[in-house]
Amino acid sequence: MKIGITCYPTYGGSGAIATELGIELAQRGHEIHFISYAQPFRLPHFMERVYFHEVETTRYPLFEHNNYSLSLAAMMHEVATRAELDLLHVHYAIPHATSAWIAKEMLGDRHPLRIVTTLHGTDITLVGQERSYFDITRFSIQKSDGITAVSDYLKRETVDHFDVAGDSIEVIHNFVDPELYRRGSHPCRKDTFLRPDEMLVMHVSNFRPVKRVQDVVRIFARIHKSVPSKLIFVGDGPERPVATAEAEALGITDRVIFLGKQDSVAELLACADLLLLPSASESFGLVALEAMASGVPVVSSNAGGLPEVVEDGVTGHLGSVGDVEAMAEAGISILKDNQKWVRMSVAAQKIASERFGANVIVPQYERYYERVLADAPAAAPADVPLMAAAGDD
Ligand code: GMT
């Protein structure tokens, strides 16, 4: 198949999944065209059958606000035509599904391009439910030929709030490459940060309010009272000052390290003893899965799709949002009991690979694409030009 993929290319779970999906599909023989404003951050080097089409927005004095959605639609139309795409797979509804619909309308029945939209989280739970975006989000989802959601929870949210029939949404969970996260394959330089008797507690996110980084510090402060340990924050974002201030207020600044944005999360997770993810909302929680693949037990909230990822008592523990006391107790119970830690670490790696490994999940996307394409109408007769204004002459 020839597949166009559009995603947010910078840091974030939806961009990570979209990019890794493209790479996996290319390795399975498909031709992949990434269409976005920057090269996806997890696309490290040249790969066979992988192309990148950069979307540039036109600068013109009248355009005080940039027209990214339109530039994206124009590029989608161009790439679909020139590369003869079968399918456009867009990640995150707004504005990607809207731009894809415009591109498809421009192509008309000359080229029956199919659109698959993957809903990732805040496109449904936050942004899409904001009054001004609601109607266009619903319209764009409903105009897609196929819709996937990354958890049962997100599917339910979409059905409940956007009037989309449940049977038109396919749940395809996030995935990991277990090889990439294999704990033993990364050298762990724990002694850079810790004394030999200290445990490493980690949090990885984009520090948005939904991640509740203040709770991360509060949970850690309680853990630290019982278990010699340090907290490492990986990532950056608007709530970083809140986390810094909380660490100062609790008198533990010397115990908390902010590493900032990092490319190689697998390397860092290979050193961690516990991941904290007390989010207010999380459609799936890709970082929890990455931690599990690295053999790291997870203590998280039970919000959204997290219970579909973290099995309470098996691969970690779940607590109610804001219940820092319970989450700290859960963390202490894991870190203080080596047998329990080993049991959870082994179970986490097994579940990450057997239930959420790329070999399990990527074929689900392939089968879904085939179903969507099987429903496609036939193309119009070939005497109609493929591109109205190709500008090749
Ligand atoms: O929806 C977002 O917050 C953005 C998105 C991203 O790009 O990081 O994150 C979401 O998508 C991930 C990949 O599917 C999920 O694992 C995250 O749980 C989800 N984030 C939230 O729901 C807050």
Short mmCIF file of C-alpha atoms and ligand atoms in Angstrom, two decimals:
data_model
loop_
_atom_site.label_atom_id
_atom_site.label_comp_id
_atom_site.label_asym_id
_atom_site.label_seq_id
_atom_site.Cartn_x
_atom_site.Cartn_y
_atom_site.Cartn_z
CA MET A 1 0.00 0.00 0.00
CA LYS A 2 1.00 3.62 -0.48
CA ILE A 3 0.18 5.46 2.71
CA GLY A 4 0.44 9.13 3.66
CA ILE A 5 0.90 9.80 7.38
CA THR A 6 0.33 13.16 9.04
CA CYS A 7 1.08 13.81 12.70
CA TYR A 8 2.43 16.43 15.08
CA PRO A 9 6.12 15.83 14.47
CA THR A 10 7.59 17.24 17.66
CA TYR A 11 7.62 15.65 21.12
CA GLY A 12 4.42 13.85 22.07
CA GLY A 13 2.86 10.41 22.14
CA SER A 14 0.73 10.79 19.02
CA GLY A 15 3.75 11.81 16.91
CA ALA A 16 5.82 8.98 18.38
CA ILE A 17 3.19 6.35 17.57
CA ALA A 18 2.55 7.76 14.07
CA THR A 19 6.25 7.77 13.23
CA GLU A 20 6.96 4.35 14.60
CA LEU A 21 3.91 3.01 12.78
CA GLY A 22 5.26 4.47 9.51
CA ILE A 23 8.66 2.90 10.10
CA GLU A 24 7.13 -0.51 10.92
CA LEU A 25 4.87 -0.35 7.85
CA ALA A 26 7.82 0.55 5.59
CA GLN A 27 9.72 -2.44 6.98
CA ARG A 28 6.73 -4.57 6.02
CA GLY A 29 6.98 -3.37 2.41
CA HIS A 30 4.54 -0.44 2.31
CA GLU A 31 5.51 2.94 0.83
CA ILE A 32 5.20 5.66 3.47
CA HIS A 33 4.92 9.42 2.90
CA PHE A 34 5.13 11.57 6.03
CA ILE A 35 3.43 14.94 5.46
CA SER A 36 4.06 17.51 8.19
CA TYR A 37 5.74 20.82 9.03
CA ALA A 38 8.90 19.16 10.36
CA GLN A 39 10.60 15.82 10.13
CA PRO A 40 9.09 13.55 12.81
CA PHE A 41 11.45 13.42 15.80
CA ARG A 42 11.52 9.65 15.91
CA LEU A 43 12.52 9.34 12.22
CA PRO A 44 16.25 9.15 12.77
CA HIS A 45 17.83 8.51 9.37
CA PHE A 46 17.21 7.52 5.77
CA MET A 47 15.01 4.47 5.48
CA GLU A 48 13.95 2.54 2.43
CA ARG A 49 10.39 3.32 1.24
CA VAL A 50 10.07 6.29 3.63
CA TYR A 51 9.58 9.82 2.24
CA PHE A 52 9.12 13.12 4.02
CA HIS A 53 7.16 16.05 2.55
CA GLU A 54 7.62 19.29 4.45
CA VAL A 55 4.63 21.60 4.62
CA GLU A 56 5.63 25.25 4.39
CA THR A 57 3.18 28.00 5.16
CA THR A 58 3.07 30.93 2.78
CA ARG A 59 4.11 34.28 4.21
CA TYR A 60 2.08 37.20 2.91
CA PRO A 61 1.27 40.48 4.67
CA LEU A 62 -2.47 39.76 4.59
CA PHE A 63 -2.00 36.40 6.29
CA GLU A 64 -1.48 37.66 9.82
CA HIS A 65 -2.17 34.17 11.12
CA ASN A 66 -0.50 31.32 9.33
CA ASN A 67 -2.59 29.03 7.17
CA TYR A 68 -1.09 25.71 8.20
CA SER A 69 -4.30 23.71 7.79
CA LEU A 70 -4.68 24.92 4.19
CA SER A 71 -1.02 24.45 3.33
CA LEU A 72 -1.29 20.94 4.78
CA ALA A 73 -4.40 20.19 2.70
CA ALA A 74 -2.62 21.45 -0.44
CA MET A 75 0.41 19.25 0.28
CA MET A 76 -1.79 16.23 1.05
CA HIS A 77 -3.54 16.74 -2.29
CA GLU A 78 -0.24 17.07 -4.12
CA VAL A 79 1.39 14.02 -2.50
CA ALA A 80 -1.76 11.91 -2.93
CA THR A 81 -1.76 12.75 -6.62
CA ARG A 82 1.94 12.42 -7.40
CA ALA A 83 2.63 9.36 -5.24
CA GLU A 84 -0.78 7.84 -6.01
CA LEU A 85 -1.57 7.27 -2.35
CA ASP A 86 -4.17 4.68 -1.46
CA LEU A 87 -4.76 6.07 1.95
CA LEU A 88 -4.04 9.04 4.23
CA HIS A 89 -3.66 8.13 7.89
CA VAL A 90 -3.91 11.22 10.08
CA HIS A 91 -3.06 11.26 13.76
CA TYR A 92 -4.96 13.69 16.02
CA ALA A 93 -8.26 14.98 14.66
CA ILE A 94 -7.57 18.71 14.63
CA PRO A 95 -6.60 20.03 12.11
CA HIS A 96 -5.26 16.90 10.40
CA ALA A 97 -8.57 15.18 9.68
CA THR A 98 -10.01 18.48 8.45
CA SER A 99 -7.11 19.09 6.06
CA ALA A 100 -7.39 15.49 4.82
CA TRP A 101 -11.08 15.99 4.08
CA ILE A 102 -10.28 19.14 2.05
CA ALA A 103 -7.60 17.24 0.08
CA LYS A 104 -10.04 14.42 -0.60
CA GLU A 105 -12.73 16.86 -1.78
CA MET A 106 -10.18 18.46 -4.13
CA LEU A 107 -9.36 15.06 -5.62
CA GLY A 108 -13.01 14.25 -6.19
CA ASP A 109 -13.84 10.89 -7.73
CA ARG A 110 -10.75 10.99 -9.98
CA HIS A 111 -8.81 9.47 -7.11
CA PRO A 112 -10.79 7.73 -4.38
CA LEU A 113 -8.38 8.50 -1.54
CA ARG A 114 -9.42 6.97 1.79
CA ILE A 115 -8.87 8.74 5.09
CA VAL A 116 -8.20 7.00 8.39
CA THR A 117 -8.17 9.20 11.50
CA THR A 118 -6.60 8.01 14.73
CA LEU A 119 -7.91 9.74 17.83
CA HIS A 120 -5.19 10.05 20.45
CA GLY A 121 -6.57 11.86 23.45
CA THR A 122 -6.92 15.57 24.00
CA ASP A 123 -8.26 15.95 20.45
CA ILE A 124 -11.39 14.36 21.98
CA THR A 125 -11.16 14.96 25.72
CA LEU A 126 -10.06 18.60 25.74
CA VAL A 127 -9.60 20.42 22.43
CA GLY A 128 -12.50 18.81 20.58
CA GLN A 129 -14.91 19.56 23.39
CA GLU A 130 -14.01 23.23 23.51
CA ARG A 131 -17.11 25.00 22.19
CA SER A 132 -15.48 26.67 19.18
CA TYR A 133 -13.80 23.45 17.98
CA PHE A 134 -16.58 21.02 18.74
CA ASP A 135 -18.52 21.12 15.45
CA ILE A 136 -15.47 21.03 13.20
CA THR A 137 -13.97 18.16 15.19
CA ARG A 138 -17.19 16.17 14.92
CA PHE A 139 -17.50 16.98 11.21
CA SER A 140 -13.92 15.92 10.48
CA ILE A 141 -14.27 12.66 12.41
CA GLN A 142 -17.55 11.82 10.72
CA LYS A 143 -16.08 12.51 7.26
CA SER A 144 -13.22 10.04 7.81
CA ASP A 145 -13.55 6.67 6.06
CA GLY A 146 -12.08 4.92 9.07
CA ILE A 147 -11.65 5.95 12.71
CA THR A 148 -9.39 4.34 15.26
CA ALA A 149 -9.05 5.16 18.96
CA VAL A 150 -6.07 4.23 21.13
CA SER A 151 -8.19 2.77 23.96
CA ASP A 152 -11.68 1.53 24.79
CA TYR A 153 -11.97 4.55 27.06
CA LEU A 154 -11.31 6.98 24.21
CA LYS A 155 -13.78 5.15 22.00
CA ARG A 156 -16.46 5.55 24.70
CA GLU A 157 -15.64 9.26 25.06
CA THR A 158 -15.96 9.76 21.31
CA VAL A 159 -19.26 7.90 21.11
CA ASP A 160 -20.67 9.75 24.13
CA HIS A 161 -19.61 13.26 23.13
CA PHE A 162 -19.42 13.30 19.33
CA ASP A 163 -22.42 11.31 18.21
CA VAL A 164 -20.28 8.78 16.33
CA ALA A 165 -21.58 5.19 16.12
CA GLY A 166 -19.57 2.80 18.28
CA ASP A 167 -19.21 0.23 15.50
CA SER A 168 -17.48 2.78 13.26
CA ILE A 169 -14.56 3.14 15.69
CA GLU A 170 -11.84 0.50 15.84
CA VAL A 171 -9.78 0.34 19.04
CA ILE A 172 -6.10 -0.17 18.24
CA HIS A 173 -3.89 0.31 21.27
CA ASN A 174 -0.51 2.06 21.33
CA PHE A 175 2.47 -0.23 20.77
CA VAL A 176 6.20 -0.53 21.50
CA ASP A 177 9.14 -2.26 19.89
CA PRO A 178 10.15 -4.55 22.79
CA GLU A 179 13.69 -4.89 21.41
CA LEU A 180 14.25 -1.15 21.61
CA TYR A 181 13.26 -1.05 25.28
CA ARG A 182 14.98 -4.27 26.39
CA ARG A 183 16.42 -3.30 29.78
CA GLY A 184 19.70 -5.18 29.43
CA SER A 185 20.58 -3.68 26.06
CA HIS A 186 21.20 -0.15 27.38
CA PRO A 187 24.17 0.74 29.54
CA CYS A 188 22.79 2.20 32.75
CA ARG A 189 24.82 5.09 34.17
CA LYS A 190 22.83 5.33 37.36
CA ASP A 191 25.90 6.34 39.35
CA THR A 192 25.92 9.66 37.47
CA PHE A 193 22.93 10.69 39.57
CA LEU A 194 22.61 8.30 42.51
CA ARG A 195 24.49 6.73 45.36
CA PRO A 196 24.58 2.90 45.12
CA ASP A 197 21.87 2.51 47.81
CA GLU A 198 19.43 4.93 46.14
CA MET A 199 16.42 4.07 43.94
CA LEU A 200 15.54 6.01 40.80
CA VAL A 201 11.97 7.27 40.49
CA MET A 202 11.12 8.75 37.08
CA HIS A 203 8.45 10.86 35.42
CA VAL A 204 8.37 11.50 31.67
CA SER A 205 5.94 13.96 30.10
CA ASN A 206 5.35 17.26 28.36
CA PHE A 207 4.56 18.94 31.71
CA ARG A 208 1.07 20.06 30.75
CA PRO A 209 -1.49 20.58 33.57
CA VAL A 210 -3.14 17.24 32.71
CA LYS A 211 0.07 15.45 33.88
CA ARG A 212 -0.23 16.80 37.46
CA VAL A 213 3.54 17.20 37.95
CA GLN A 214 2.90 18.76 41.37
CA ASP A 215 1.47 15.38 42.43
CA VAL A 216 4.59 13.68 41.08
CA VAL A 217 6.71 15.75 43.49
CA ARG A 218 4.29 15.16 46.38
CA ILE A 219 4.22 11.40 45.81
CA PHE A 220 8.01 11.30 45.55
CA ALA A 221 8.46 13.36 48.75
CA ARG A 222 6.53 10.67 50.64
CA ILE A 223 8.42 7.81 48.96
CA HIS A 224 11.73 9.45 49.76
CA LYS A 225 10.93 9.50 53.48
CA SER A 226 10.86 5.66 53.46
CA VAL A 227 13.17 4.74 50.58
CA PRO A 228 16.51 6.46 49.79
CA SER A 229 15.83 7.73 46.27
CA LYS A 230 15.97 10.50 43.69
CA LEU A 231 13.34 11.77 41.28
CA ILE A 232 14.30 12.38 37.66
CA PHE A 233 11.98 14.43 35.46
CA VAL A 234 12.37 13.85 31.71
CA GLY A 235 10.72 16.32 29.31
CA ASP A 236 9.66 19.91 29.58
CA GLY A 237 6.61 22.12 29.32
CA PRO A 238 4.46 24.78 30.93
CA GLU A 239 4.16 23.25 34.42
CA ARG A 240 7.86 22.82 35.04
CA PRO A 241 7.98 25.90 37.34
CA VAL A 242 5.14 24.37 39.34
CA ALA A 243 7.18 21.19 39.89
CA THR A 244 10.27 23.22 40.81
CA ALA A 245 8.30 25.33 43.29
CA GLU A 246 6.74 22.24 44.89
CA ALA A 247 10.15 20.61 45.32
CA GLU A 248 11.42 23.82 46.96
CA ALA A 249 8.37 24.07 49.22
CA LEU A 250 8.88 20.47 50.36
CA GLY A 251 12.62 21.00 50.87
CA ILE A 252 13.72 18.28 48.43
CA THR A 253 15.36 20.24 45.59
CA ASP A 254 18.59 18.26 46.08
CA ARG A 255 16.61 15.05 45.46
CA VAL A 256 14.96 16.20 42.19
CA ILE A 257 16.72 16.37 38.83
CA PHE A 258 15.24 17.98 35.71
CA LEU A 259 16.86 16.51 32.59
CA GLY A 260 14.73 18.44 30.08
CA LYS A 261 13.75 17.04 26.69
CA GLN A 262 15.63 13.89 25.79
CA ASP A 263 15.70 11.90 22.57
CA SER A 264 16.51 8.49 23.98
CA VAL A 265 13.85 7.67 26.55
CA ALA A 266 14.63 3.93 26.31
CA GLU A 267 18.15 4.51 27.62
CA LEU A 268 16.85 6.46 30.62
CA LEU A 269 14.01 4.08 31.44
CA ALA A 270 16.52 1.23 31.52
CA CYS A 271 17.90 2.85 34.70
CA ALA A 272 14.60 3.57 36.41
CA ASP A 273 13.15 1.62 39.33
CA LEU A 274 9.67 3.17 39.25
CA LEU A 275 7.62 5.37 36.89
CA LEU A 276 5.09 7.84 38.29
CA LEU A 277 2.18 8.94 36.08
CA PRO A 278 -0.58 10.50 38.21
CA SER A 279 -2.37 12.17 35.23
CA ALA A 280 -5.80 13.77 35.51
CA SER A 281 -6.67 12.23 32.15
CA GLU A 282 -4.78 9.88 29.86
CA SER A 283 -6.32 8.20 26.86
CA PHE A 284 -3.70 5.44 26.93
CA GLY A 285 -0.41 6.55 28.52
CA LEU A 286 2.27 5.57 26.03
CA VAL A 287 5.07 6.31 28.51
CA ALA A 288 3.57 3.78 30.95
CA LEU A 289 3.83 1.16 28.20
CA GLU A 290 7.40 2.22 27.37
CA ALA A 291 8.30 1.90 31.04
CA MET A 292 6.71 -1.56 31.22
CA ALA A 293 8.67 -2.65 28.14
CA SER A 294 11.78 -1.47 30.01
CA GLY A 295 10.84 -3.61 33.00
CA VAL A 296 9.86 -0.63 35.16
CA PRO A 297 6.81 -1.02 37.45
CA VAL A 298 4.34 1.86 37.10
CA VAL A 299 2.38 3.74 39.72
CA SER A 300 -0.27 5.80 37.98
CA SER A 301 -3.71 7.25 38.41
CA ASN A 302 -6.66 5.19 37.23
CA ALA A 303 -7.76 7.93 34.82
CA GLY A 304 -9.03 7.25 31.31
CA GLY A 305 -7.34 4.37 29.51
CA LEU A 306 -4.57 3.78 32.08
CA PRO A 307 -6.28 0.68 33.56
CA GLU A 308 -6.12 -0.85 30.05
CA VAL A 309 -2.32 -0.53 30.22
CA VAL A 310 -1.28 -0.88 33.86
CA GLU A 311 -2.62 -3.96 35.63
CA ASP A 312 -3.15 -3.13 39.27
CA GLY A 313 -1.08 -5.47 41.45
CA VAL A 314 0.57 -7.11 38.41
CA THR A 315 2.62 -4.50 36.57
CA GLY A 316 2.26 -1.69 39.09
CA HIS A 317 -0.51 0.04 41.03
CA LEU A 318 -3.35 2.43 40.21
CA GLY A 319 -4.71 5.17 42.48
CA SER A 320 -7.48 7.74 42.26
CA VAL A 321 -6.53 11.06 40.67
CA GLY A 322 -5.03 13.31 43.35
CA ASP A 323 -4.65 10.55 45.95
CA VAL A 324 -0.92 11.15 46.47
CA GLU A 325 -0.96 9.25 49.76
CA ALA A 326 -2.18 6.01 48.17
CA MET A 327 0.16 6.32 45.18
CA ALA A 328 3.13 6.95 47.50
CA GLU A 329 2.20 3.90 49.62
CA ALA A 330 1.99 1.83 46.42
CA GLY A 331 5.42 3.06 45.28
CA ILE A 332 6.98 2.29 48.67
CA SER A 333 5.47 -1.21 48.65
CA ILE A 334 7.18 -1.92 45.33
CA LEU A 335 10.54 -0.32 46.06
CA LYS A 336 10.89 -1.88 49.52
CA ASP A 337 10.13 -5.42 48.41
CA ASN A 338 12.69 -6.69 45.92
CA GLN A 339 10.73 -9.86 45.15
CA LYS A 340 7.65 -7.84 44.34
CA TRP A 341 9.72 -5.49 42.17
CA VAL A 342 11.19 -8.39 40.18
CA ARG A 343 7.77 -10.03 39.78
CA MET A 344 6.26 -6.80 38.48
CA SER A 345 9.23 -6.01 36.27
CA VAL A 346 9.05 -9.43 34.58
CA ALA A 347 5.25 -9.24 34.17
CA ALA A 348 5.50 -5.71 32.76
CA GLN A 349 7.98 -6.75 30.06
CA LYS A 350 5.92 -9.82 29.18
CA ILE A 351 2.63 -7.92 28.86
CA ALA A 352 4.26 -5.05 26.94
CA SER A 353 5.62 -7.49 24.40
CA GLU A 354 2.78 -10.03 24.17
CA ARG A 355 -0.16 -7.62 24.28
CA PHE A 356 1.30 -4.36 22.98
CA GLY A 357 4.32 -5.38 20.88
CA ALA A 358 4.63 -3.90 17.37
CA ASN A 359 4.25 -7.40 15.92
CA VAL A 360 0.83 -7.66 17.53
CA ILE A 361 -0.52 -4.15 16.92
CA VAL A 362 0.86 -3.11 13.51
CA PRO A 363 -0.92 -5.98 11.69
CA GLN A 364 -4.16 -4.68 13.26
CA TYR A 365 -3.60 -1.40 11.40
CA GLU A 366 -2.81 -3.27 8.18
CA ARG A 367 -6.01 -5.31 8.42
CA TYR A 368 -7.99 -2.18 9.20
CA TYR A 369 -6.56 -0.36 6.15
CA GLU A 370 -7.54 -3.33 3.97
CA ARG A 371 -11.10 -3.18 5.28
CA VAL A 372 -11.32 0.57 4.66
CA LEU A 373 -9.88 0.21 1.15
CA ALA A 374 -12.26 -2.64 0.34
CA ASP A 375 -15.12 -0.16 0.82
CA ALA A 376 -13.58 2.40 -1.57
CA PRO A 377 -15.56 3.43 -4.65
CA ALA A 378 -13.92 2.83 -8.07
CA ALA A 379 -11.91 5.70 -9.59
CA ALA A 380 -13.47 7.84 -12.34
CA PRO A 381 -12.40 7.13 -15.98
CA ALA A 382 -8.79 7.98 -16.79
CA ASP A 383 -9.48 10.75 -19.33
CA VAL A 384 -9.95 13.18 -16.43
CA PRO A 385 -6.51 14.75 -15.62
CA LEU A 386 -5.02 13.52 -12.36
CA MET A 387 -3.95 16.98 -11.21
CA ALA A 388 -5.86 20.05 -12.30
CA ALA A 389 -2.81 22.33 -12.17
CA ALA A 390 0.23 20.13 -11.81
CA GLY A 391 2.51 22.90 -13.13
CA ASP A 392 4.88 20.35 -14.65
CA ASP A 393 5.08 21.89 -18.12
O1 GMT B 1 -3.73 14.08 23.40
C1 GMT B 1 -2.66 14.52 23.80
O2 GMT B 1 -2.45 14.96 24.91
C2 GMT B 1 -1.55 14.52 22.87
C3 GMT B 1 -1.00 13.18 22.65
C4 GMT B 1 0.43 13.40 22.31
O3 GMT B 1 0.71 13.76 21.20
O4 GMT B 1 1.24 13.24 23.23
O5 GMT B 1 -1.08 12.27 23.77
C5 GMT B 1 -2.11 11.35 23.72
O6 GMT B 1 -1.73 10.36 22.79
C6 GMT B 1 -0.84 9.35 23.23
C7 GMT B 1 -0.57 8.41 22.05
O7 GMT B 1 -1.74 7.81 21.59
C8 GMT B 1 -1.46 8.62 24.43
O8 GMT B 1 -0.64 7.56 24.85
C9 GMT B 1 -1.63 9.65 25.55
O9 GMT B 1 -2.26 9.03 26.64
C10 GMT B 1 -2.50 10.80 25.08
N1 GMT B 1 -2.50 11.88 26.10
C11 GMT B 1 -3.58 12.15 26.82
O10 GMT B 1 -4.65 11.58 26.70
C12 GMT B 1 -3.43 13.25 27.82
#
